[in-house]
């Protein structure tokens, strides 16, 4: 009788953490090294793309990597043009 009360009361106590189901833990353990490396590389690539999206004006709105790269190339060309324009202006001012 005493044992049954303890078991029922222990069932009522909630855990402060979640335990993953056994099948998920087994699946994770069964991954090969190649699969793990691909997963890590994919995560690193997504982080780099997010960083690039933050650096390029209007990059956050671009969801595809290809369009982000094209937009980045355009932005680099714009910056180069601005640099050459500023260099031309400073050389003209310096000659006066």
Tab-separated table of N, CA, C and O in Angstrom:
chain	number	residue	atom	x	y	z
A	1	UNK	N	0.823	-1.190	0.000
A	1	UNK	CA	0.000	0.000	0.000
A	1	UNK	C	0.868	1.256	0.000
A	1	UNK	O	0.617	2.169	-0.765
A	2	UNK	N	1.858	1.266	0.869
A	2	UNK	CA	2.767	2.408	0.960
A	2	UNK	C	3.532	2.598	-0.357
A	2	UNK	O	3.719	3.711	-0.819
A	3	UNK	N	3.946	1.517	-0.989
A	3	UNK	CA	4.683	1.573	-2.239
A	3	UNK	C	3.814	2.149	-3.357
A	3	UNK	O	4.268	2.968	-4.150
A	4	UNK	N	2.564	1.764	-3.422
A	4	UNK	CA	1.659	2.284	-4.450
A	4	UNK	C	1.467	3.786	-4.310
A	4	UNK	O	1.383	4.502	-5.303
A	5	UNK	N	1.391	4.286	-3.084
A	5	UNK	CA	1.230	5.724	-2.878
A	5	UNK	C	2.468	6.478	-3.361
A	5	UNK	O	2.374	7.541	-3.956
A	6	UNK	N	3.642	5.926	-3.104
A	6	UNK	CA	4.872	6.569	-3.548
A	6	UNK	C	4.966	6.603	-5.070
A	6	UNK	O	5.372	7.601	-5.648
A	7	UNK	N	4.576	5.531	-5.714
A	7	UNK	CA	4.630	5.475	-7.175
A	7	UNK	C	3.665	6.492	-7.767
A	7	UNK	O	4.017	7.237	-8.685
A	8	UNK	N	2.465	6.556	-7.248
A	8	UNK	CA	1.490	7.501	-7.780
A	8	UNK	C	1.918	8.946	-7.519
A	8	UNK	O	1.741	9.811	-8.359
A	9	UNK	N	2.483	9.214	-6.372
A	9	UNK	CA	2.920	10.575	-6.091
A	9	UNK	C	4.125	10.950	-6.956
A	9	UNK	O	4.281	12.095	-7.340
A	10	UNK	N	4.970	9.992	-7.277
A	10	UNK	CA	6.125	10.289	-8.123
A	10	UNK	C	5.686	10.556	-9.554
A	10	UNK	O	6.343	11.281	-10.289
A	11	UNK	N	4.570	9.998	-9.972
A	11	UNK	CA	4.065	10.263	-11.316
A	11	UNK	C	3.546	11.688	-11.430
A	11	UNK	O	3.548	12.274	-12.495
A	12	UNK	N	3.099	12.242	-10.317
A	12	UNK	CA	2.548	13.587	-10.343
A	12	UNK	C	3.633	14.657	-10.394
A	12	UNK	O	3.384	15.783	-10.788
A	13	UNK	N	4.832	14.303	-9.985
A	13	UNK	CA	5.943	15.251	-10.000
A	13	UNK	C	6.381	15.446	-11.451
A	13	UNK	O	6.641	14.489	-12.162
A	14	UNK	N	6.441	16.681	-11.881
A	14	UNK	CA	6.811	16.944	-13.274
A	14	UNK	C	8.314	17.172	-13.370
A	14	UNK	O	8.950	17.633	-12.438
A	15	UNK	N	8.841	16.868	-14.537
A	15	UNK	CA	10.263	17.071	-14.794
A	15	UNK	C	10.485	18.486	-15.299
A	15	UNK	O	9.662	19.043	-16.007
A	16	UNK	N	11.610	19.062	-14.959
A	16	UNK	CA	11.938	20.395	-15.439
A	16	UNK	C	12.676	20.331	-16.775
A	16	UNK	O	12.990	21.338	-17.356
A	17	UNK	N	12.986	19.158	-17.276
A	17	UNK	CA	13.660	18.992	-18.551
A	17	UNK	C	12.919	17.952	-19.361
A	17	UNK	O	12.169	17.143	-18.827
A	18	UNK	N	13.135	18.002	-20.668
A	18	UNK	CA	12.491	17.041	-21.545
A	18	UNK	C	13.498	15.984	-21.960
A	18	UNK	O	14.648	16.300	-22.268
A	19	UNK	N	13.078	14.762	-21.992
A	19	UNK	CA	13.929	13.658	-22.416
A	19	UNK	C	13.540	13.307	-23.843
A	19	UNK	O	12.366	13.131	-24.148
A	20	UNK	N	14.525	13.232	-24.723
A	20	UNK	CA	14.247	12.882	-26.099
A	20	UNK	C	13.830	11.421	-26.176
A	20	UNK	O	14.344	10.581	-25.429
A	21	UNK	N	12.923	11.109	-27.069
A	21	UNK	CA	12.539	9.713	-27.235
A	21	UNK	C	13.740	8.870	-27.636
A	21	UNK	O	14.676	9.345	-28.275
A	22	UNK	N	13.686	7.616	-27.266
A	22	UNK	CA	14.808	6.709	-27.496
A	22	UNK	C	15.137	6.596	-28.976
A	22	UNK	O	16.291	6.563	-29.359
A	23	UNK	N	14.115	6.580	-29.840
A	23	UNK	CA	14.394	6.402	-31.268
A	23	UNK	C	15.189	7.576	-31.839
A	23	UNK	O	16.008	7.396	-32.719
A	24	UNK	N	14.962	8.796	-31.325
A	24	UNK	CA	15.733	9.942	-31.802
A	24	UNK	C	17.184	9.865	-31.343
A	24	UNK	O	18.099	10.190	-32.079
A	25	UNK	N	17.381	9.420	-30.109
A	25	UNK	CA	18.753	9.301	-29.615
A	25	UNK	C	19.505	8.227	-30.387
A	25	UNK	O	20.667	8.392	-30.727
A	26	UNK	N	18.832	7.110	-30.688
A	26	UNK	CA	19.491	6.039	-31.436
A	26	UNK	C	19.840	6.510	-32.840
A	26	UNK	O	20.904	6.234	-33.357
A	27	UNK	N	18.918	7.244	-33.468
A	27	UNK	CA	19.158	7.730	-34.820
A	27	UNK	C	20.359	8.662	-34.835
A	27	UNK	O	21.183	8.621	-35.735
A	28	UNK	N	20.462	9.481	-33.814
A	28	UNK	CA	21.580	10.405	-33.730
A	28	UNK	C	22.896	9.647	-33.558
A	28	UNK	O	23.908	10.008	-34.146
A	29	UNK	N	22.865	8.580	-32.769
A	29	UNK	CA	24.079	7.799	-32.543
A	29	UNK	C	24.472	7.008	-33.788
A	29	UNK	O	25.635	6.718	-34.002
A	30	UNK	N	23.489	6.679	-34.643
A	30	UNK	CA	23.769	5.860	-35.811
A	30	UNK	C	24.321	6.672	-36.978
A	30	UNK	O	24.739	6.126	-37.978
A	31	UNK	N	24.318	7.984	-36.869
A	31	UNK	CA	24.851	8.809	-37.951
A	31	UNK	C	26.310	8.475	-38.214
A	31	UNK	O	27.093	8.278	-37.292
A	32	UNK	N	26.653	8.474	-39.475
A	32	UNK	CA	28.053	8.248	-39.812
A	32	UNK	C	28.795	9.566	-39.725
A	32	UNK	O	28.201	10.631	-39.651
A	33	UNK	N	30.100	9.487	-39.792
A	33	UNK	CA	30.910	10.690	-39.739
A	33	UNK	C	30.640	11.605	-40.918
A	33	UNK	O	30.641	12.825	-40.798
A	34	UNK	N	30.390	11.017	-42.089
A	34	UNK	CA	30.129	11.814	-43.288
A	34	UNK	C	28.837	12.613	-43.133
A	34	UNK	O	28.785	13.798	-43.464
A	35	UNK	N	27.803	11.980	-42.619
A	35	UNK	CA	26.525	12.672	-42.428
A	35	UNK	C	26.683	13.802	-41.421
A	35	UNK	O	26.133	14.885	-41.598
A	36	UNK	N	27.434	13.550	-40.375
A	36	UNK	CA	27.656	14.571	-39.350
A	36	UNK	C	28.401	15.764	-39.948
A	36	UNK	O	28.048	16.915	-39.701
A	37	UNK	N	29.442	15.485	-40.755
A	37	UNK	CA	30.210	16.563	-41.380
A	37	UNK	C	29.349	17.381	-42.319
A	37	UNK	O	29.461	18.609	-42.360
A	38	UNK	N	28.476	16.715	-43.084
A	38	UNK	CA	27.594	17.436	-43.996
A	38	UNK	C	26.649	18.336	-43.221
A	38	UNK	O	26.366	19.462	-43.629
A	39	UNK	N	26.166	17.856	-42.101
A	39	UNK	CA	25.250	18.643	-41.278
A	39	UNK	C	25.955	19.873	-40.709
A	39	UNK	O	25.423	20.975	-40.716
A	40	UNK	N	27.172	19.688	-40.250
A	40	UNK	CA	27.945	20.796	-39.685
A	40	UNK	C	28.281	21.812	-40.773
A	40	UNK	O	28.162	23.022	-40.562
A	41	UNK	N	28.663	21.329	-41.962
A	41	UNK	CA	28.983	22.228	-43.066
A	41	UNK	C	27.745	23.000	-43.507
A	41	UNK	O	27.827	24.187	-43.825
A	42	UNK	N	26.607	22.339	-43.531
A	42	UNK	CA	25.364	23.012	-43.903
A	42	UNK	C	25.009	24.114	-42.920
A	42	UNK	O	24.586	25.204	-43.313
A	43	UNK	N	25.195	23.835	-41.640
A	43	UNK	CA	24.926	24.841	-40.610
A	43	UNK	C	25.881	26.022	-40.758
A	43	UNK	O	25.466	27.180	-40.650
A	44	UNK	N	27.154	25.745	-41.035
A	44	UNK	CA	28.137	26.824	-41.213
A	44	UNK	C	27.788	27.668	-42.435
A	44	UNK	O	27.901	28.900	-42.388
A	45	UNK	N	27.331	27.022	-43.506
A	45	UNK	CA	26.960	27.765	-44.708
A	45	UNK	C	25.752	28.662	-44.446
A	45	UNK	O	25.718	29.815	-44.876
A	46	UNK	N	24.771	28.160	-43.710
A	46	UNK	CA	23.600	28.982	-43.386
A	46	UNK	C	23.985	30.189	-42.530
A	46	UNK	O	23.464	31.286	-42.734
A	47	UNK	N	24.912	29.996	-41.610
A	47	UNK	CA	25.361	31.110	-40.768
A	47	UNK	C	26.080	32.166	-41.608
A	47	UNK	O	25.889	33.364	-41.423
A	48	UNK	N	26.904	31.716	-42.561
A	48	UNK	CA	27.614	32.660	-43.423
A	48	UNK	C	26.645	33.419	-44.323
A	48	UNK	O	26.810	34.613	-44.562
A	49	UNK	N	25.614	32.723	-44.813
A	49	UNK	CA	24.616	33.395	-45.644
A	49	UNK	C	23.850	34.436	-44.835
A	49	UNK	O	23.566	35.533	-45.328
A	50	UNK	N	23.505	34.114	-43.589
A	50	UNK	CA	22.818	35.085	-42.732
A	50	UNK	C	23.689	36.311	-42.479
A	50	UNK	O	23.214	37.441	-42.478
A	51	UNK	N	24.984	36.091	-42.274
A	51	UNK	CA	25.905	37.203	-42.066
A	51	UNK	C	25.969	38.079	-43.313
A	51	UNK	O	25.927	39.307	-43.223
A	52	UNK	N	26.037	37.445	-44.487
A	52	UNK	CA	26.067	38.196	-45.738
A	52	UNK	C	24.766	38.968	-45.939
A	52	UNK	O	24.786	40.117	-46.394
A	53	UNK	N	23.649	38.363	-45.557
A	53	UNK	CA	22.368	39.064	-45.675
A	53	UNK	C	22.351	40.326	-44.831
A	53	UNK	O	21.777	41.337	-45.228
A	54	UNK	N	22.978	40.282	-43.669
A	54	UNK	CA	23.004	41.456	-42.803
A	54	UNK	C	23.953	42.536	-43.326
A	54	UNK	O	23.741	43.723	-43.093
A	55	UNK	N	25.014	42.139	-44.030
A	55	UNK	CA	26.000	43.103	-44.518
A	55	UNK	C	25.515	43.868	-45.740
A	55	UNK	O	25.820	45.046	-45.891
A	56	UNK	N	24.779	43.212	-46.611
A	56	UNK	CA	24.355	43.809	-47.876
A	56	UNK	C	23.015	44.512	-47.676
A	56	UNK	O	22.071	43.913	-47.163
A	57	UNK	N	22.907	45.779	-48.081
A	57	UNK	CA	21.612	46.465	-47.971
A	57	UNK	C	20.552	45.753	-48.808
A	57	UNK	O	20.777	45.436	-49.974
A	58	UNK	N	19.431	45.461	-48.208
A	58	UNK	CA	18.354	44.743	-48.890
A	58	UNK	C	18.568	43.243	-48.943
A	58	UNK	O	17.792	42.525	-49.572
A	59	UNK	N	19.601	42.753	-48.300
A	59	UNK	CA	19.908	41.325	-48.350
A	59	UNK	C	18.977	40.476	-47.511
A	59	UNK	O	18.777	39.297	-47.787
A	60	UNK	N	18.395	41.070	-46.483
A	60	UNK	CA	17.511	40.305	-45.594
A	60	UNK	C	16.261	39.850	-46.345
A	60	UNK	O	15.732	38.774	-46.091
A	61	UNK	N	15.820	40.654	-47.329
A	61	UNK	CA	14.623	40.299	-48.083
A	61	UNK	C	14.868	39.169	-49.071
A	61	UNK	O	13.929	38.543	-49.544
A	62	UNK	N	16.141	38.919	-49.404
A	62	UNK	CA	16.466	37.871	-50.379
A	62	UNK	C	16.546	36.525	-49.680
A	62	UNK	O	17.300	36.342	-48.742
A	63	UNK	N	15.758	35.575	-50.155
A	63	UNK	CA	15.716	34.278	-49.487
A	63	UNK	C	16.594	33.240	-50.186
A	63	UNK	O	17.090	32.317	-49.551
A	64	UNK	N	16.801	33.373	-51.491
A	64	UNK	CA	17.609	32.396	-52.219
A	64	UNK	C	19.073	32.824	-52.229
A	64	UNK	O	19.389	34.005	-52.367
A	65	UNK	N	19.954	31.848	-52.113
A	65	UNK	CA	21.387	32.141	-52.071
A	65	UNK	C	21.860	32.726	-53.395
A	65	UNK	O	22.674	33.658	-53.415
A	66	UNK	N	21.336	32.223	-54.512
A	66	UNK	CA	21.775	32.703	-55.823
A	66	UNK	C	21.462	34.180	-55.997
A	66	UNK	O	22.316	34.959	-56.435
A	67	UNK	N	20.252	34.602	-55.663
A	67	UNK	CA	19.900	36.012	-55.802
A	67	UNK	C	20.694	36.872	-54.825
A	67	UNK	O	21.038	38.015	-55.131
A	68	UNK	N	21.029	36.316	-53.659
A	68	UNK	CA	21.852	37.053	-52.698
A	68	UNK	C	23.250	37.284	-53.260
A	68	UNK	O	23.811	38.374	-53.127
A	69	UNK	N	23.818	36.272	-53.927
A	69	UNK	CA	25.150	36.418	-54.511
A	69	UNK	C	25.152	37.444	-55.644
A	69	UNK	O	26.075	38.242	-55.768
A	70	UNK	N	24.122	37.440	-56.467
A	70	UNK	CA	24.023	38.419	-57.556
A	70	UNK	C	23.906	39.827	-56.977
A	70	UNK	O	24.568	40.767	-57.436
A	71	UNK	N	23.072	39.969	-55.970
A	71	UNK	CA	22.890	41.274	-55.324
A	71	UNK	C	24.196	41.736	-54.668
A	71	UNK	O	24.536	42.922	-54.718
A	72	UNK	N	24.940	40.811	-54.095
A	72	UNK	CA	26.229	41.134	-53.473
A	72	UNK	C	27.229	41.615	-54.520
A	72	UNK	O	27.943	42.597	-54.308
A	73	UNK	N	27.273	40.937	-55.670
A	73	UNK	CA	28.177	41.345	-56.746
A	73	UNK	C	27.820	42.747	-57.242
A	73	UNK	O	28.714	43.581	-57.481
A	74	UNK	N	26.529	43.035	-57.372
A	74	UNK	CA	26.101	44.372	-57.782
A	74	UNK	C	26.509	45.423	-56.761
A	74	UNK	O	26.954	46.521	-57.116
A	75	UNK	N	26.375	45.091	-55.496
A	75	UNK	CA	26.735	46.025	-54.433
A	75	UNK	C	28.239	46.298	-54.428
A	75	UNK	O	28.677	47.429	-54.232
A	76	UNK	N	29.040	45.261	-54.675
A	76	UNK	CA	30.497	45.431	-54.735
A	76	UNK	C	30.872	46.356	-55.895
A	76	UNK	O	31.712	47.248	-55.764
A	77	UNK	N	30.220	46.162	-57.041
A	77	UNK	CA	30.485	47.035	-58.195
A	77	UNK	C	30.093	48.480	-57.886
A	77	UNK	O	30.799	49.425	-58.273
A	78	UNK	N	28.978	48.677	-57.194
A	78	UNK	CA	28.555	50.018	-56.802
A	78	UNK	C	29.584	50.676	-55.882
A	78	UNK	O	29.931	51.850	-56.050
A	79	UNK	N	30.084	49.901	-54.919
A	79	UNK	CA	31.096	50.446	-54.004
A	79	UNK	C	32.380	50.813	-54.750
A	79	UNK	O	32.998	51.849	-54.471
A	80	UNK	N	32.788	49.972	-55.691
A	80	UNK	CA	33.985	50.279	-56.486
A	80	UNK	C	33.788	51.561	-57.297
A	80	UNK	O	34.701	52.379	-57.424
A	81	UNK	N	32.586	51.727	-57.865
A	81	UNK	CA	32.294	52.941	-58.623
A	81	UNK	C	32.361	54.166	-57.720
A	81	UNK	O	32.922	55.197	-58.099
A	82	UNK	N	31.808	54.054	-56.515
A	82	UNK	CA	31.844	55.182	-55.583
A	82	UNK	C	33.274	55.544	-55.204
A	82	UNK	O	33.627	56.726	-55.092
A	83	UNK	N	34.117	54.539	-55.017
A	83	UNK	CA	35.524	54.786	-54.672
A	83	UNK	C	36.227	55.503	-55.814
A	83	UNK	O	36.939	56.494	-55.600
A	84	UNK	N	36.015	55.020	-57.037
A	84	UNK	CA	36.679	55.673	-58.173
A	84	UNK	C	36.164	57.095	-58.364
A	84	UNK	O	36.933	57.998	-58.722
A	85	UNK	N	34.886	57.338	-58.127
A	85	UNK	CA	34.329	58.686	-58.221
A	85	UNK	C	34.943	59.604	-57.171
A	85	UNK	O	35.351	60.737	-57.473
A	86	UNK	N	35.045	59.120	-55.940
A	86	UNK	CA	35.640	59.933	-54.874
A	86	UNK	C	37.119	60.201	-55.137
A	86	UNK	O	37.625	61.300	-54.866
A	87	UNK	N	37.837	59.206	-55.679
A	87	UNK	CA	39.239	59.424	-56.019
A	87	UNK	C	39.392	60.483	-57.111
A	87	UNK	O	40.272	61.346	-57.050
A	88	UNK	N	38.485	60.443	-58.100
A	88	UNK	CA	38.526	61.444	-59.179
A	88	UNK	C	38.223	62.834	-58.637
A	88	UNK	O	38.874	63.816	-59.023
A	89	UNK	N	37.254	62.931	-57.753
A	89	UNK	CA	36.903	64.231	-57.178
A	89	UNK	C	38.029	64.791	-56.323
A	89	UNK	O	38.350	65.988	-56.386
A	90	UNK	N	38.652	63.944	-55.523
A	90	UNK	CA	39.754	64.430	-54.674
A	90	UNK	C	40.958	64.827	-55.506
A	90	UNK	O	41.668	65.777	-55.165
A	91	UNK	N	41.195	64.131	-56.617
A	91	UNK	CA	42.328	64.533	-57.462
A	91	UNK	C	42.044	65.867	-58.156
A	91	UNK	O	42.950	66.664	-58.355
A	92	UNK	N	40.783	66.116	-58.516
A	92	UNK	CA	40.425	67.395	-59.125
A	92	UNK	C	40.541	68.543	-58.117
A	92	UNK	O	40.998	69.623	-58.454
A	93	UNK	N	40.130	68.287	-56.893
A	93	UNK	CA	40.226	69.305	-55.855
A	93	UNK	C	41.681	69.561	-55.501
A	93	UNK	O	42.095	70.698	-55.263
A	94	UNK	N	42.504	68.531	-55.498
A	94	UNK	CA	43.917	68.668	-55.170
A	94	UNK	C	44.683	69.431	-56.239
A	94	UNK	O	45.692	70.056	-55.957
A	95	UNK	N	44.219	69.384	-57.500
A	95	UNK	CA	44.904	70.082	-58.590
A	95	UNK	C	44.629	71.570	-58.607
A	95	UNK	O	45.342	72.338	-59.227
A	96	UNK	N	43.605	72.024	-57.957
A	96	UNK	CA	43.244	73.461	-57.982
A	96	UNK	C	44.121	74.267	-57.124
A	96	UNK	O	44.848	74.346	-56.417
